[in-house]
Each structure stands twice: as structure tokens, then as C-alpha cells.
């Protein structure tokens, strides 16, 4: 299968006053053209840092990409020059951030910001760029496009701002869009509108890497899922396999702790304890202190991702590989 | 709605407006109709889930119930007593019985106070400390699953879930009857969220509490609440037992809202995607407030405010019924 993006053994560390820690450790995954891949995990698991590393946007210092390889269309993004990287950002790989309010410039009109993005990457006249921007906004079904081009971001609602961000991300037909919690700040009915747009990206064979903490969103949109816990990938599977046969105890517990509207109320299953701080990760398997199935070996060794067949992998000693 | 003895809270045609002021002399140019004619009741030991999207007025409604906002008109009866009839200094005793848990425990816990002071502040204020303050606080903390060692620590030393436990300990310290929970789990990770939901349910059993549970997350509300009220643009559009509202929502807005909730692991029917945005609460549309976005809109919806239709315990305000 041809691969658009192939990340191998990515490790990113941060140095703070309290010490150095690894926010991402040995993460490997791939994305094929037109595929929607979900990266799910709780706060501090390293999912956002993984996303930022792909575009080399991890602030350095304090961050440092220790090792790894990020092959994008056979080019290692960790080796290319700054200039080439600027060409790639926004053009071949674009990003949608969680908070459109802070991602859009409050001082420039919407149209100006979109035109700037076009002219940065394409040698076109302002008129052409303006038309492209209008077309992009129409595609995300923003109402009164020609008027909105002259609006400042504060004049738009959160949902409209996020649609502007999506329009900007799709403006130059990128091969890959990285969406970091794109609907977290939005209401459910607006969320539904944004989902429809994400799903449409698949039709124009744009791949999406969707970062979220919400299993519901994963279920709605993704083809394949990576589950992260404490800086590592603990499970990788096709969507259906993940929801039907979750293999890692963390994934299982996470799925069981989602409240579902049911008439007969049993207690919600709970994962005891807290999400660990990256400064105090455990040796061996990092989930062992919250895991109901932990045994001696979990403390001694780090479980590798084992293959369960059909692209399903899980990092747990209890999983029987094939 | 007549107040009944088993109703802990009865709200009748409540309206809370905020004036919008413009210009140098701050002339009032209009009103934001945050709560625009809401009638609701809550039974003892009941969890009423209040759902709606941002700006629908759910938080204002809760703040009005707590007398943190002054209503323009309408009545709030708490255990049969009309709250608007009280003077400020008479409210003290009632305030004890009405508590709140906020969404953001970082903002709602004073960073300069230690946990002991936080959870006993209300007790001291109301002169309710029996014996030793420390042992009293420790007992409260054990109710919410925190140890004695937390007493002399400060909010920043705790994780989000633990801070929410401290807020809960503070809320139950005065032995209230009703706790308003304003998005209490929205800022928490899924695994921690489940712990807090279970804690709230256990405390209700132990102390016979009622919760007015506000959330935009329908799966959480559907799980925890006995009854659900759906709010849109300052009005209640539907109320009913949780199961009924979640499984067979009647109002087109509730239907759209529910169809937009991702249900992991369940293949479901087509999502209803509403077009457009919520209108401004300064100029709500005439007739049914939802008619500008309603997929089933009829001419009558543009003219007349829909009346209540009742079937069993399920109430809906829509011209379709």
C-alpha cells in the first residue's frame, strides 16, 4: 500500500525546571492517501506534541525531537531545510487548531488572511487569490461569503471561525490535514456540521490525522485509530476492530467509562487513579498501576506492540500475537 | 404548575433579562432575553438534566435559581417558599440549602486557601462547626474519596479530578437539599469523568440530594439524569424522563441535538444536520424560537408560540403535536 506519511520511532523530549521528560516516546504510524486516522488519548498523553512534531512546530527549547523519522512522500521532514519546511506547511500539510479564536489573527479581515495564505505558496494575482479564498469559504458552506470576506474574526461565531480555519486548511488542496481537537470548543449541532466537512475531505483524497480525546468523534469519522497512553502508542486498529474487540486494557477501560444513556443504570466502570504526569512515568508498562490485569512482568519489561493480524496491534503482555 | 409537597423546586414563567447598554450615557438599547418564560419543577432526590447549546440560557437559569441573578418576572418556589419574597439578610438560611459545583475547579477554588479552609468556610460562616474543624473537614474529604493528608495542601497541588472532589466536599458541607452542577465533568478526562459521575450518584443516595445537572454533553446527562429538560434560546422546548427523551425525542430540536451525539460502537440512522446558527437572544424570532432552523417548519410556527403538549410525563412545546 502506498503511504503518504510514515512516522518511525518518534521521540520528543522537553526540558523544564523540574527535569527532562519524554512527551512522545517511540511512536510509529502511517497514513495513506485519503485516509482518516484518529489519534486518541487523554490529556498529556502526547497526542498534540506528535501532531506538532510532524510540522516541526514543537517550540525548541524547551522541546527537542530526539530521534525518529517522518517520511512524507519519501522526504524525511526531520532532515529537510527550513525553506522546504515552509513550503510544506499550509501547502502540502496543513493544520486545524482547537481554538479558532487564537489561531486567526484578530487584526486582519478574513479575506486578507486567506489571500495571504494563497499568495505565500502560489504565484497568483491578488484577484485570483481572492476568488480562490471565496470558493474555499463556499465549500465549507459559510453563509454570505462575499460579505464575510471583509469581516474580522470576532464578528463570527465559533462555528463559523472554525469553518474559516477549515477553508484555510483546504485552500491549497493539501495531501494531509492535521486536525487537533477541531470540534472540542463547539456545540454538538455545529460539531455535526464540521464532521460532514471532514468526511468530505476523503472524497477529494485528502488524508486527515484527527487528534481527539473523544471516542465518539473517532467512531463518527475515522478509518483507523491509534490509542496513546503516557507518551506511547498502546493500540492501533481499524475502527470497527477497535470498538468491537479492543485488546489493550486501557482501550477497554476507556470505552467502558463512556457514559451511555441507558434505562437500567449500573455504575460506570472507572479507571482508578489519575492520568500520570510525564515526569513520573512508571517503569515497564505505564498503565500497570491503573490496570486490573497487571502482573510482575508488567513492572519489569516494556511491552512491545504485538501484531494481532489485520493491522491490529496492541502493547500488552496479555495479548496473544500471531 | 402547582407546587406539590414532593417538589423541592418549582419555577413558574421565569424571565431573566440583561440590559444591553450603548453610548456614553449607557442608554439601554435592548435586552438579552437569556431566560424567557421557563417553567420547571424538580422532585426531591431527583436529578434533572438541563441540556442545550452555548448561549441557550441554561447557566443563567441556574444562577437565577441560586439568586445570583435577579429575575425580571416569574416565581421560584424552593420547598414551597417563594425566593423572590426574601430580603437579602433572610436568605442566609436558604442559601445553605442551595449549593453549586462549577465547571472549572481551578477558577472556583481560591488558590490562597488550603483545603481545610475551603471546605469549612461555609460551616464557619453559618456557625455550624461541631467540635474540631479538622475532623469535620476530614470527614467531608473522606466522603469524596480524599485522604486527611489533603487538609493542609493548596488547590494547585491537586489534579483536575481531585479539585472537583474538593468542590463537591465544599458543596455538601452545609448539608444542602439541592446542588446545581454546572458542567461539573466537562473539563475532565474521560477516565476521571466517570469517577466523578459515580461519586455524585453515590452522594445522592447517601444524603438524599437533588441535582440540577447542567451539561452540553448529552451522553453524560442521559446517563446521570432521571429527567431531562431541553433548552433552546431561553425557553424549554421539551421535558421528560431521561429514557423517553433520549430514545424518542419529540421536538425537532431535541431530535437534531440527539442525532448529533456520537454514539461509539453503534451504527445509527442519518445525522440531522441543522443549518445556520442560533439567532441572537436579543432579537429572538417570533412564534416558535426554533422555526428559523427547524427542518419541519410550518407557517403557524412563524406566528404563534407553541403551547405545551403532554403525553404521560413527556412534555413538548411544538406545533407538530
Coordinates of C-alpha atoms in Angstrom, one line a residue:
Chain A
X1 CA 0.0 0.0 0.0
X2 CA 1.4 3.4 -0.8
X3 CA 1.9 5.6 2.1
X4 CA 1.6 9.3 2.3
X5 CA 3.1 9.7 5.8
X6 CA 5.3 7.2 7.7
X7 CA 6.4 8.1 11.1
X8 CA 9.0 5.8 12.7
X9 CA 10.2 5.7 16.3
X10 CA 9.5 9.4 17.0
X11 CA 10.7 10.6 20.4
X12 CA 10.3 14.1 21.6
X13 CA 11.5 15.4 24.9
X14 CA 11.0 18.6 26.9
X15 CA 13.3 20.2 29.4
X16 CA 11.6 22.1 32.2
X17 CA 12.8 23.4 35.7
X18 CA 11.5 20.1 37.1
X19 CA 13.5 17.9 34.8
X20 CA 13.6 16.5 31.3
X21 CA 10.8 14.2 30.2
X22 CA 9.7 12.5 27.1
X23 CA 6.3 13.7 25.9
X24 CA 6.4 11.3 22.9
X25 CA 8.4 8.0 23.0
X26 CA 9.0 5.6 20.2
X27 CA 5.8 6.4 18.3
X28 CA 5.4 4.8 14.8
X29 CA 2.4 5.0 12.5
X30 CA 1.5 5.7 8.9
X31 CA -1.3 7.5 7.0
X32 CA -2.3 6.5 3.4
X33 CA -3.8 9.0 0.9
X34 CA -7.4 9.8 1.6
X35 CA -7.4 8.0 4.9
X36 CA -8.8 9.5 8.2
X37 CA -6.6 8.3 11.0
X38 CA -7.5 9.1 14.6
X39 CA -5.1 9.7 17.4
X40 CA -6.9 9.4 20.7
X41 CA -5.8 9.7 24.3
X42 CA -6.3 11.7 27.5
X43 CA -4.6 15.0 28.4
X44 CA -0.9 14.8 28.5
X45 CA -0.6 11.6 26.5
X46 CA 1.5 13.2 23.8
X47 CA -1.0 13.3 21.0
X48 CA -0.8 17.0 20.3
X49 CA 3.0 17.0 20.6
X50 CA 3.1 14.2 18.0
X51 CA 1.0 16.4 15.7
X52 CA 3.1 19.4 16.2
X53 CA 6.3 17.4 15.5
X54 CA 5.1 16.4 12.1
X55 CA 5.2 20.1 11.0
X56 CA 8.3 20.7 13.2
X57 CA 6.3 23.2 15.3
X58 CA 7.4 22.0 18.7
X59 CA 8.9 25.0 20.3
X60 CA 12.6 24.5 20.8
X61 CA 13.8 25.0 23.5
X62 CA 12.2 23.5 25.7
X63 CA 11.2 20.8 23.2
X64 CA 13.6 18.7 21.2
X65 CA 12.9 15.9 18.7
X66 CA 15.4 13.4 20.0
X67 CA 15.1 10.8 17.3
X68 CA 12.8 9.3 14.7
X69 CA 12.0 9.7 11.0
X70 CA 9.0 11.4 9.5
X71 CA 8.7 10.3 5.9
X72 CA 6.2 12.4 3.9
X73 CA 6.0 11.5 0.2
X74 CA 9.5 9.9 0.6
X75 CA 11.1 13.0 2.1
X76 CA 12.3 13.0 5.7
X77 CA 10.7 16.1 7.3
X78 CA 13.2 16.0 10.1
X79 CA 16.1 16.4 7.6
X80 CA 14.8 19.0 5.2
X81 CA 15.8 22.6 5.4
X82 CA 13.8 25.4 6.9
X83 CA 12.8 26.8 3.5
X84 CA 11.5 23.5 2.2
X85 CA 9.6 23.1 5.5
X86 CA 7.9 26.4 5.0
X87 CA 6.8 25.3 1.5
X88 CA 5.3 22.2 3.0
X89 CA 3.4 23.9 5.9
X90 CA 0.0 25.1 4.8
X91 CA 0.5 23.9 1.3
X92 CA 1.1 20.1 1.4
X93 CA 0.3 19.6 5.1
X94 CA -2.0 22.0 6.8
X95 CA -3.3 22.2 10.3
X96 CA -6.6 23.0 12.0
X97 CA -6.2 24.0 15.6
X98 CA -8.5 23.5 18.5
X99 CA -9.2 27.2 19.1
X100 CA -10.0 29.2 16.0
X101 CA -10.2 32.3 18.1
X102 CA -6.5 32.2 18.9
X103 CA -5.4 30.7 15.5
X104 CA -6.9 33.5 13.4
X105 CA -5.4 37.0 13.6
X106 CA -7.8 39.3 15.3
X107 CA -6.3 42.3 13.4
X108 CA -6.9 41.2 9.9
X109 CA -10.0 40.6 7.9
X110 CA -10.9 37.0 7.0
X111 CA -10.3 37.6 3.3
X112 CA -6.9 39.2 3.9
X113 CA -5.8 36.2 5.9
X114 CA -6.9 33.7 3.3
X115 CA -5.4 35.7 0.4
X116 CA -2.1 35.9 2.3
X117 CA -2.1 32.1 2.7
X118 CA -2.6 31.6 -1.0
X119 CA 0.0 34.2 -2.1
X120 CA 2.6 32.7 0.2
X121 CA 2.6 29.5 -1.8
X122 CA 1.3 30.3 -5.2
X123 CA 2.5 33.0 -7.7
X124 CA -1.0 34.3 -8.5
X125 CA -2.6 37.7 -8.6
X126 CA -4.5 39.1 -5.7
X127 CA -7.7 38.8 -7.7
X128 CA -7.2 35.1 -8.4
X129 CA -6.2 34.5 -4.7
X130 CA -9.4 36.4 -3.6
X131 CA -11.5 34.2 -5.9
X132 CA -9.8 31.0 -4.6
X133 CA -10.5 32.2 -1.0
X134 CA -14.2 32.8 -1.8
X135 CA -14.5 29.4 -3.4
X136 CA -12.9 27.8 -0.3
X137 CA -15.3 29.5 2.0
X138 CA -18.3 28.5 -0.1
X139 CA -17.1 24.9 0.0
X140 CA -17.4 24.9 3.8
X141 CA -20.9 26.4 3.5
X142 CA -20.3 29.6 5.2
X143 CA -23.3 31.9 4.7
X144 CA -22.8 35.3 2.8
X145 CA -19.3 34.6 1.7
X146 CA -18.6 37.8 -0.2
X147 CA -19.6 39.8 2.9
X148 CA -17.7 37.5 5.4
X149 CA -14.5 38.1 3.4
X150 CA -14.5 41.6 4.8
X151 CA -15.4 40.6 8.4
X152 CA -13.0 40.4 11.3
X153 CA -12.8 37.1 13.2
X154 CA -14.5 38.5 16.3
X155 CA -17.6 39.1 14.2
X156 CA -18.0 35.4 13.5
X157 CA -19.3 32.7 15.8
X158 CA -17.0 29.9 17.0
X159 CA -18.5 27.5 14.4
X160 CA -18.0 30.0 11.6
X161 CA -14.5 30.7 12.7
X162 CA -13.7 27.0 12.7
X163 CA -15.1 26.8 9.2
X164 CA -12.8 29.6 8.1
X165 CA -9.9 27.6 9.6
X166 CA -11.0 24.5 7.6
X167 CA -11.4 26.6 4.5
X168 CA -7.8 27.9 5.0
X169 CA -6.5 24.4 5.6
X170 CA -8.1 23.1 2.4
X171 CA -7.3 26.2 0.3
X172 CA -4.3 24.8 -1.5
X173 CA -5.5 21.2 -1.7
X174 CA -3.0 19.7 0.8
X175 CA -2.2 16.0 0.8
X176 CA -2.6 15.8 4.6
X177 CA -4.6 17.9 7.1
X178 CA -3.8 17.6 10.8
X179 CA -6.8 18.5 12.9
X180 CA -6.1 18.9 16.6
X181 CA -9.4 18.7 18.5
X182 CA -11.2 20.6 15.8
X183 CA -14.7 20.4 17.4
X184 CA -13.9 20.5 21.1
X185 CA -14.8 24.1 21.6
X186 CA -18.0 23.8 19.5
X187 CA -21.6 22.9 20.3
X188 CA -22.9 19.5 19.2
X189 CA -25.1 20.7 16.3
X190 CA -22.2 22.7 14.9
X191 CA -19.9 19.8 15.6
X192 CA -22.1 17.7 13.3
X193 CA -21.7 20.3 10.5
X194 CA -17.9 20.2 10.9
X195 CA -17.9 16.3 10.8
X196 CA -19.7 16.4 7.5
X197 CA -16.9 18.6 6.1
X198 CA -14.2 16.4 7.5
X199 CA -15.8 13.4 5.8
X200 CA -16.0 15.3 2.5
X201 CA -12.2 15.6 2.6
X202 CA -12.0 11.9 2.0
X203 CA -13.7 12.4 -1.3
X204 CA -11.1 14.7 -2.6
X205 CA -8.5 12.2 -1.3
X206 CA -7.0 14.5 1.3
X207 CA -5.8 12.4 4.3
X208 CA -6.7 13.6 7.8
X209 CA -4.9 13.0 11.0
X210 CA -7.5 13.7 13.6
X211 CA -6.4 14.3 17.2
X212 CA -9.1 14.0 19.9
X213 CA -9.8 12.8 23.4
X214 CA -13.4 11.8 22.4
X215 CA -14.0 8.2 21.4
X216 CA -17.4 9.3 20.0
X217 CA -15.7 11.5 17.4
X218 CA -13.3 8.7 16.5
X219 CA -16.3 6.5 15.9
X220 CA -18.0 9.1 13.7
X221 CA -15.2 9.9 11.4
X222 CA -12.1 7.7 11.4
X223 CA -11.0 4.7 9.3
X224 CA -8.2 3.7 11.6
X225 CA -7.3 4.6 15.2
X226 CA -4.1 4.9 17.3
X227 CA -4.6 5.0 21.1
X228 CA -1.9 6.8 23.1
X229 CA -1.2 6.5 26.8
X230 CA 1.7 8.2 28.6
X231 CA 3.7 9.1 25.5
X232 CA 3.4 5.7 23.8
X233 CA 1.1 4.1 21.3
X234 CA -0.7 1.3 23.2
X235 CA -3.1 0.1 20.5
X236 CA -3.6 0.5 16.8
X237 CA -6.6 -0.9 14.9
X238 CA -9.2 -0.3 12.2
X239 CA -12.2 1.5 13.7
X240 CA -14.6 -1.5 13.8
X241 CA -12.0 -3.8 15.3
X242 CA -11.1 -1.3 18.0
X243 CA -14.7 -0.8 19.1
X244 CA -15.7 -4.5 18.7
X245 CA -12.5 -6.1 20.1
X246 CA -10.4 -3.7 22.0
X247 CA -7.3 -5.5 23.0
X248 CA -5.4 -3.3 25.4
X249 CA -6.8 -3.0 28.9
X250 CA -6.6 0.8 28.7
X251 CA -8.6 0.9 25.5
X252 CA -11.2 -1.4 27.0
X253 CA -11.4 0.7 30.2
X254 CA -11.6 3.9 28.2
X255 CA -14.5 2.5 26.1
X256 CA -16.3 1.2 29.2
X257 CA -16.1 4.5 31.0
X258 CA -18.0 6.4 28.4
X259 CA -21.4 7.2 29.8
X260 CA -24.2 5.8 27.7
X261 CA -27.8 6.7 28.0
X262 CA -29.4 3.6 29.4
X263 CA -32.5 2.9 31.4
X264 CA -31.1 0.4 33.9
X265 CA -28.3 2.3 35.5
X266 CA -25.3 0.3 36.5
X267 CA -22.3 2.1 37.9
X268 CA -20.0 3.4 35.3
X269 CA -16.8 1.5 35.1
X270 CA -14.0 3.5 36.3
X271 CA -10.3 3.6 35.7
X272 CA -8.9 4.2 39.1
X273 CA -6.2 6.7 39.7
X274 CA -5.1 9.6 37.5
X275 CA -3.6 10.2 34.2
X276 CA 0.2 10.1 35.0
X277 CA 2.4 13.2 34.8
X278 CA 5.2 12.7 32.2
X279 CA 7.7 13.5 35.0
X280 CA 6.6 10.4 36.9
X281 CA 6.1 7.7 34.3
X282 CA 6.3 4.1 35.7
X283 CA 8.9 1.6 34.6
X284 CA 7.7 -1.2 32.4
X285 CA 4.1 -0.8 31.3
X286 CA 3.0 2.7 32.2
X287 CA -0.6 1.7 32.6
X288 CA 0.1 -1.0 35.2
X289 CA -0.9 1.0 38.3
X290 CA -4.4 1.5 36.9
X291 CA -4.7 -1.9 35.2
X292 CA -6.8 -4.7 36.6
X293 CA -4.7 -7.3 34.9
X294 CA -1.2 -6.1 35.9
X295 CA 1.3 -8.8 36.9
X296 CA 5.1 -9.0 37.7
X297 CA 6.2 -8.8 34.2
X298 CA 4.5 -5.5 33.6
X299 CA 6.8 -3.8 36.0
X300 CA 10.0 -5.4 34.6
X301 CA 9.6 -5.1 30.9
X302 CA 8.1 -2.6 28.5
X303 CA 5.5 -4.4 26.3
X304 CA 6.1 -4.1 22.6
X305 CA 3.3 -3.6 20.2
X306 CA 2.2 -7.1 19.2
X307 CA 0.5 -7.9 16.0
X308 CA -3.0 -9.4 16.2
X309 CA -3.5 -9.6 12.5
X310 CA -5.3 -7.4 10.1
X311 CA -3.3 -4.3 11.1
X312 CA -4.5 -4.6 14.7
X313 CA -1.6 -4.1 17.2
X314 CA -1.6 -3.8 21.0
X315 CA 1.2 -3.3 23.5
X316 CA 0.2 -5.7 26.3
X317 CA 1.7 -8.9 27.5
X318 CA -1.7 -10.5 27.8
X319 CA -2.3 -10.1 24.0
X320 CA -1.6 -13.2 22.0
X321 CA 0.2 -12.2 18.9
X322 CA 0.1 -14.0 15.6
Chain B
X1 CA -47.7 24.2 37.5
X2 CA -49.0 23.8 41.1
X3 CA -46.3 23.2 43.7
X4 CA -46.6 19.8 45.3
X5 CA -45.1 18.8 48.6
X6 CA -42.7 16.4 46.9
X7 CA -41.5 19.2 44.7
X8 CA -38.3 20.7 46.0
X9 CA -38.2 23.3 43.3
X10 CA -41.0 24.9 41.3
X11 CA -40.2 27.5 38.7
X12 CA -43.1 29.5 37.1
X13 CA -42.8 31.6 34.0
X14 CA -39.3 32.8 34.9
X15 CA -37.7 35.6 32.9
X16 CA -34.2 36.9 33.4
X17 CA -33.2 39.7 31.0
X18 CA -29.9 41.5 30.8
X19 CA -29.9 45.1 29.6
X20 CA -27.7 46.0 26.7
X21 CA -26.2 49.4 27.0
X22 CA -24.7 51.6 24.4
X23 CA -23.2 55.1 24.2
X24 CA -21.6 57.5 26.7
X25 CA -24.7 57.7 28.9
X26 CA -25.1 53.9 28.7
X27 CA -28.6 54.1 27.4
X28 CA -30.4 50.8 27.4
X29 CA -31.0 49.8 23.8
X30 CA -32.4 46.4 24.3
X31 CA -32.4 43.2 26.4
X32 CA -30.7 39.9 26.1
X33 CA -33.6 37.5 26.9
X34 CA -31.4 34.8 28.5
X35 CA -34.3 33.1 30.2
X36 CA -37.6 33.8 28.6
X37 CA -40.5 32.3 30.3
X38 CA -39.3 29.0 31.8
X39 CA -41.5 26.7 33.9
X40 CA -40.0 23.7 35.6
X41 CA -40.2 21.5 38.7
X42 CA -37.9 19.2 40.5
X43 CA -38.8 16.4 42.8
X44 CA -36.9 15.5 46.0
X45 CA -33.9 13.3 45.3
X46 CA -34.3 13.9 41.6
X47 CA -31.6 14.6 39.1
X48 CA -32.9 16.9 36.4
X49 CA -30.6 17.3 33.4
X50 CA -30.7 20.6 31.7
X51 CA -29.2 20.5 28.2
X52 CA -28.8 23.0 25.5
X53 CA -26.1 24.6 23.5
X54 CA -23.9 27.6 24.5
X55 CA -25.9 30.7 24.9
X56 CA -29.3 29.0 25.4
X57 CA -29.6 30.4 28.9
X58 CA -29.0 27.2 30.9
X59 CA -26.4 28.8 33.2
X60 CA -28.4 32.0 33.6
X61 CA -31.4 29.8 34.6
X62 CA -29.2 28.1 37.2
X63 CA -27.8 31.3 38.5
X64 CA -31.3 32.7 38.9
X65 CA -32.4 29.7 40.9
X66 CA -29.4 30.4 43.2
X67 CA -30.4 34.0 43.4
X68 CA -27.2 35.1 41.9
X69 CA -29.2 36.9 39.1
X70 CA -32.4 38.8 39.7
X71 CA -35.3 37.7 37.6
X72 CA -37.5 40.2 35.7
X73 CA -40.6 38.3 36.5
X74 CA -41.8 34.8 37.4
X75 CA -41.6 32.8 40.6
X76 CA -39.1 30.4 42.1
X77 CA -40.5 28.2 44.9
X78 CA -37.9 26.3 46.9
X79 CA -39.5 23.8 49.3
X80 CA -42.7 25.7 48.8
X81 CA -41.3 29.1 49.7
X82 CA -41.1 31.9 47.2
X83 CA -37.5 33.0 46.9
X84 CA -38.2 36.4 45.5
X85 CA -40.1 37.4 48.6
X86 CA -37.0 37.2 50.8
X87 CA -34.8 40.1 51.7
X88 CA -31.1 39.8 51.4
X89 CA -30.3 39.1 55.1
X90 CA -33.1 36.5 55.3
X91 CA -31.6 34.5 52.5
X92 CA -28.7 33.1 54.6
X93 CA -30.5 30.0 55.8
X94 CA -31.9 29.2 52.4
X95 CA -28.5 29.6 50.7
X96 CA -27.2 26.8 52.9
X97 CA -29.7 24.5 51.3
X98 CA -28.8 25.5 47.8
X99 CA -25.3 24.9 46.6
X100 CA -23.3 24.9 43.4
X101 CA -20.5 23.0 41.7
X102 CA -18.9 24.9 38.9
X103 CA -17.3 23.6 35.7
X104 CA -13.8 24.9 36.3
X105 CA -12.4 23.9 39.7
X106 CA -9.3 26.0 39.0
X107 CA -11.3 29.2 38.9
X108 CA -13.8 28.3 41.6
X109 CA -11.3 27.3 44.3
X110 CA -9.3 30.2 46.0
X111 CA -5.6 29.4 45.3
X112 CA -4.6 31.1 48.5
X113 CA -6.7 29.0 50.8
X114 CA -5.8 25.5 51.8
X115 CA -8.3 22.6 51.6
X116 CA -9.2 22.8 55.2
X117 CA -10.3 26.4 54.9
X118 CA -12.0 25.9 51.6
X119 CA -14.3 23.1 52.8
X120 CA -15.0 24.6 56.2
X121 CA -15.5 28.2 55.1
X122 CA -19.3 27.8 54.7
X123 CA -19.5 25.9 58.0
X124 CA -17.7 28.7 59.9
X125 CA -19.8 31.3 58.1
X126 CA -23.0 29.7 59.3
X127 CA -21.7 28.7 62.7
X128 CA -22.1 25.1 62.0
X129 CA -18.8 23.7 63.1
X130 CA -19.3 21.0 65.6
X131 CA -16.2 20.2 67.6
X132 CA -13.0 20.2 65.8
X133 CA -12.8 21.8 62.4
X134 CA -10.1 19.4 61.2
X135 CA -12.0 16.3 62.0
X136 CA -15.1 17.8 60.4
X137 CA -13.2 18.6 57.2
X138 CA -11.5 15.2 57.2
X139 CA -14.9 13.6 57.4
X140 CA -16.1 15.6 54.4
X141 CA -13.0 14.7 52.4
X142 CA -13.4 11.0 53.1
X143 CA -17.0 11.4 51.7
X144 CA -15.5 12.5 48.4
X145 CA -12.6 10.0 48.4
X146 CA -9.8 12.2 49.6
X147 CA -7.5 11.5 52.5
X148 CA -6.7 13.5 55.6
X149 CA -3.3 14.4 54.1
X150 CA -5.1 16.8 51.7
X151 CA -6.1 19.1 54.5
X152 CA -3.2 21.5 54.5
X153 CA -2.5 21.4 50.8
X154 CA -3.5 24.0 48.3
X155 CA -5.6 23.6 45.1
X156 CA -2.7 23.8 42.7
X157 CA -1.2 20.6 44.2
X158 CA -4.2 18.6 43.0
X159 CA -5.2 17.2 39.6
X160 CA -8.4 18.3 37.9
X161 CA -10.4 15.4 39.2
X162 CA -9.2 15.9 42.7
X163 CA -10.0 19.6 42.6
X164 CA -13.5 18.7 41.5
X165 CA -13.8 16.4 44.5
X166 CA -12.8 19.3 46.8
X167 CA -15.5 21.5 45.2
X168 CA -18.0 18.7 45.9
X169 CA -16.9 18.4 49.5
X170 CA -17.4 22.2 49.9
X171 CA -20.8 21.9 48.3
X172 CA -22.1 19.1 50.6
X173 CA -20.5 20.7 53.7
X174 CA -23.7 22.6 54.6
X175 CA -25.9 19.6 54.0
X176 CA -27.9 21.2 51.2
X177 CA -31.1 19.8 49.6
X178 CA -30.3 20.9 46.1
X179 CA -27.0 21.2 44.3
X180 CA -26.7 22.9 41.0
X181 CA -24.0 21.2 39.0
X182 CA -22.9 23.5 36.1
X183 CA -20.9 21.3 33.7
X184 CA -19.1 19.6 36.6
X185 CA -17.3 17.0 34.4
X186 CA -16.8 18.8 31.1
X187 CA -13.2 19.8 31.9
X188 CA -12.2 16.3 33.0
X189 CA -10.6 13.4 31.1
X190 CA -13.0 10.6 30.3
X191 CA -11.5 8.2 32.8
X192 CA -11.7 10.8 35.6
X193 CA -15.1 11.9 34.5
X194 CA -16.6 8.5 35.2
X195 CA -15.2 8.6 38.8
X196 CA -16.9 12.0 39.5
X197 CA -20.2 10.9 38.0
X198 CA -20.2 7.8 40.2
X199 CA -19.3 9.9 43.2
X200 CA -22.2 12.3 42.6
X201 CA -24.6 9.3 42.3
X202 CA -23.3 7.8 45.5
X203 CA -23.7 11.1 47.4
X204 CA -27.3 11.5 46.2
X205 CA -28.1 8.0 47.6
X206 CA -26.4 8.8 50.9
X207 CA -27.7 12.2 51.5
X208 CA -30.9 12.3 49.5
X209 CA -29.7 15.2 47.4
X210 CA -31.3 16.6 44.3
X211 CA -29.2 17.8 41.4
X212 CA -29.9 20.3 38.7
X213 CA -27.3 18.9 36.3
X214 CA -26.4 21.3 33.5
X215 CA -24.3 20.0 30.6
X216 CA -23.9 20.2 26.9
X217 CA -22.9 16.6 26.8
X218 CA -26.0 14.6 26.2
X219 CA -24.4 11.2 26.8
X220 CA -23.4 12.3 30.3
X221 CA -26.8 13.8 31.0
X222 CA -28.6 10.8 29.6
X223 CA -26.6 8.6 31.9
X224 CA -26.9 10.5 35.1
X225 CA -30.3 12.3 35.0
X226 CA -33.8 10.9 35.9
X227 CA -35.5 13.6 33.8
X228 CA -34.2 15.9 31.1
X229 CA -35.2 19.4 30.1
X230 CA -34.0 20.6 26.7
X231 CA -33.5 24.4 26.4
X232 CA -33.2 26.5 23.3
X233 CA -32.8 30.3 23.2
X234 CA -34.2 30.9 26.6
X235 CA -37.1 28.5 26.5
X236 CA -37.7 24.9 27.5
X237 CA -38.8 23.0 24.4
X238 CA -39.1 19.5 25.8
X239 CA -39.0 17.7 29.2
X240 CA -39.5 14.1 30.1
X241 CA -38.0 11.1 31.7
X242 CA -34.4 10.5 30.5
X243 CA -35.1 7.3 28.7
X244 CA -38.1 8.8 26.8
X245 CA -36.2 12.0 25.8
X246 CA -33.1 10.1 24.8
X247 CA -34.8 7.3 22.8
X248 CA -37.9 9.1 21.4
X249 CA -37.2 12.8 21.4
X250 CA -40.3 14.7 20.1
X251 CA -39.2 18.3 19.5
X252 CA -37.3 18.7 16.2
X253 CA -34.5 20.5 18.1
X254 CA -34.1 17.6 20.6
X255 CA -34.1 15.2 17.6
X256 CA -31.3 17.1 15.9
X257 CA -29.3 17.5 19.1
X258 CA -29.5 13.8 19.9
X259 CA -28.7 12.7 16.3
X260 CA -25.6 14.8 16.6
X261 CA -24.3 13.0 19.6
X262 CA -21.7 10.4 18.6
X263 CA -22.6 7.0 20.0
X264 CA -19.4 5.0 19.9
X265 CA -19.9 1.4 18.6
X266 CA -23.5 1.9 17.4
X267 CA -24.2 2.3 13.7
X268 CA -27.0 4.7 13.6
X269 CA -29.5 6.5 11.4
X270 CA -28.7 9.5 9.4
X271 CA -27.5 12.5 11.3
X272 CA -29.8 15.5 11.2
X273 CA -27.6 18.5 10.4
X274 CA -29.2 21.8 11.3
X275 CA -28.4 24.6 9.0
X276 CA -27.4 28.0 10.3
X277 CA -26.8 29.4 13.7
X278 CA -28.7 30.1 16.8
X279 CA -30.4 33.5 16.5
X280 CA -29.4 36.3 18.8
X281 CA -31.2 36.2 22.2
X282 CA -31.6 40.0 21.8
X283 CA -34.0 39.6 19.0
X284 CA -35.5 36.1 19.3
X285 CA -37.7 35.1 16.3
X286 CA -41.4 35.5 16.7
X287 CA -43.6 32.4 17.1
X288 CA -41.6 29.3 17.9
X289 CA -38.0 30.4 18.6
X290 CA -36.7 27.4 16.7
X291 CA -38.5 28.0 13.4
X292 CA -35.5 29.6 11.7
X293 CA -33.6 26.3 11.8
X294 CA -36.4 23.7 12.0
X295 CA -36.4 21.1 9.3
X296 CA -40.2 20.6 9.9
X297 CA -41.2 24.3 10.0
X298 CA -44.9 25.1 9.2
X299 CA -46.5 28.5 8.6
X300 CA -48.1 28.5 12.0
X301 CA -44.6 28.2 13.7
X302 CA -43.7 31.7 12.4
X303 CA -46.8 33.3 14.0
X304 CA -47.7 31.5 17.2
X305 CA -45.7 30.5 20.3
X306 CA -46.4 26.7 20.6
X307 CA -48.3 25.5 23.6
X308 CA -47.4 22.6 25.9
X309 CA -48.5 19.2 24.8
X310 CA -48.4 16.5 27.4
X311 CA -48.3 12.7 27.0
X312 CA -47.6 10.9 30.2
X313 CA -44.6 12.6 31.8
X314 CA -43.3 13.8 28.5
X315 CA -43.9 17.5 27.7
X316 CA -43.2 19.2 24.5
X317 CA -43.7 22.7 23.1
X318 CA -44.1 22.2 19.4
X319 CA -46.9 22.8 16.8
X320 CA -46.4 19.3 15.4
X321 CA -48.1 17.8 18.4

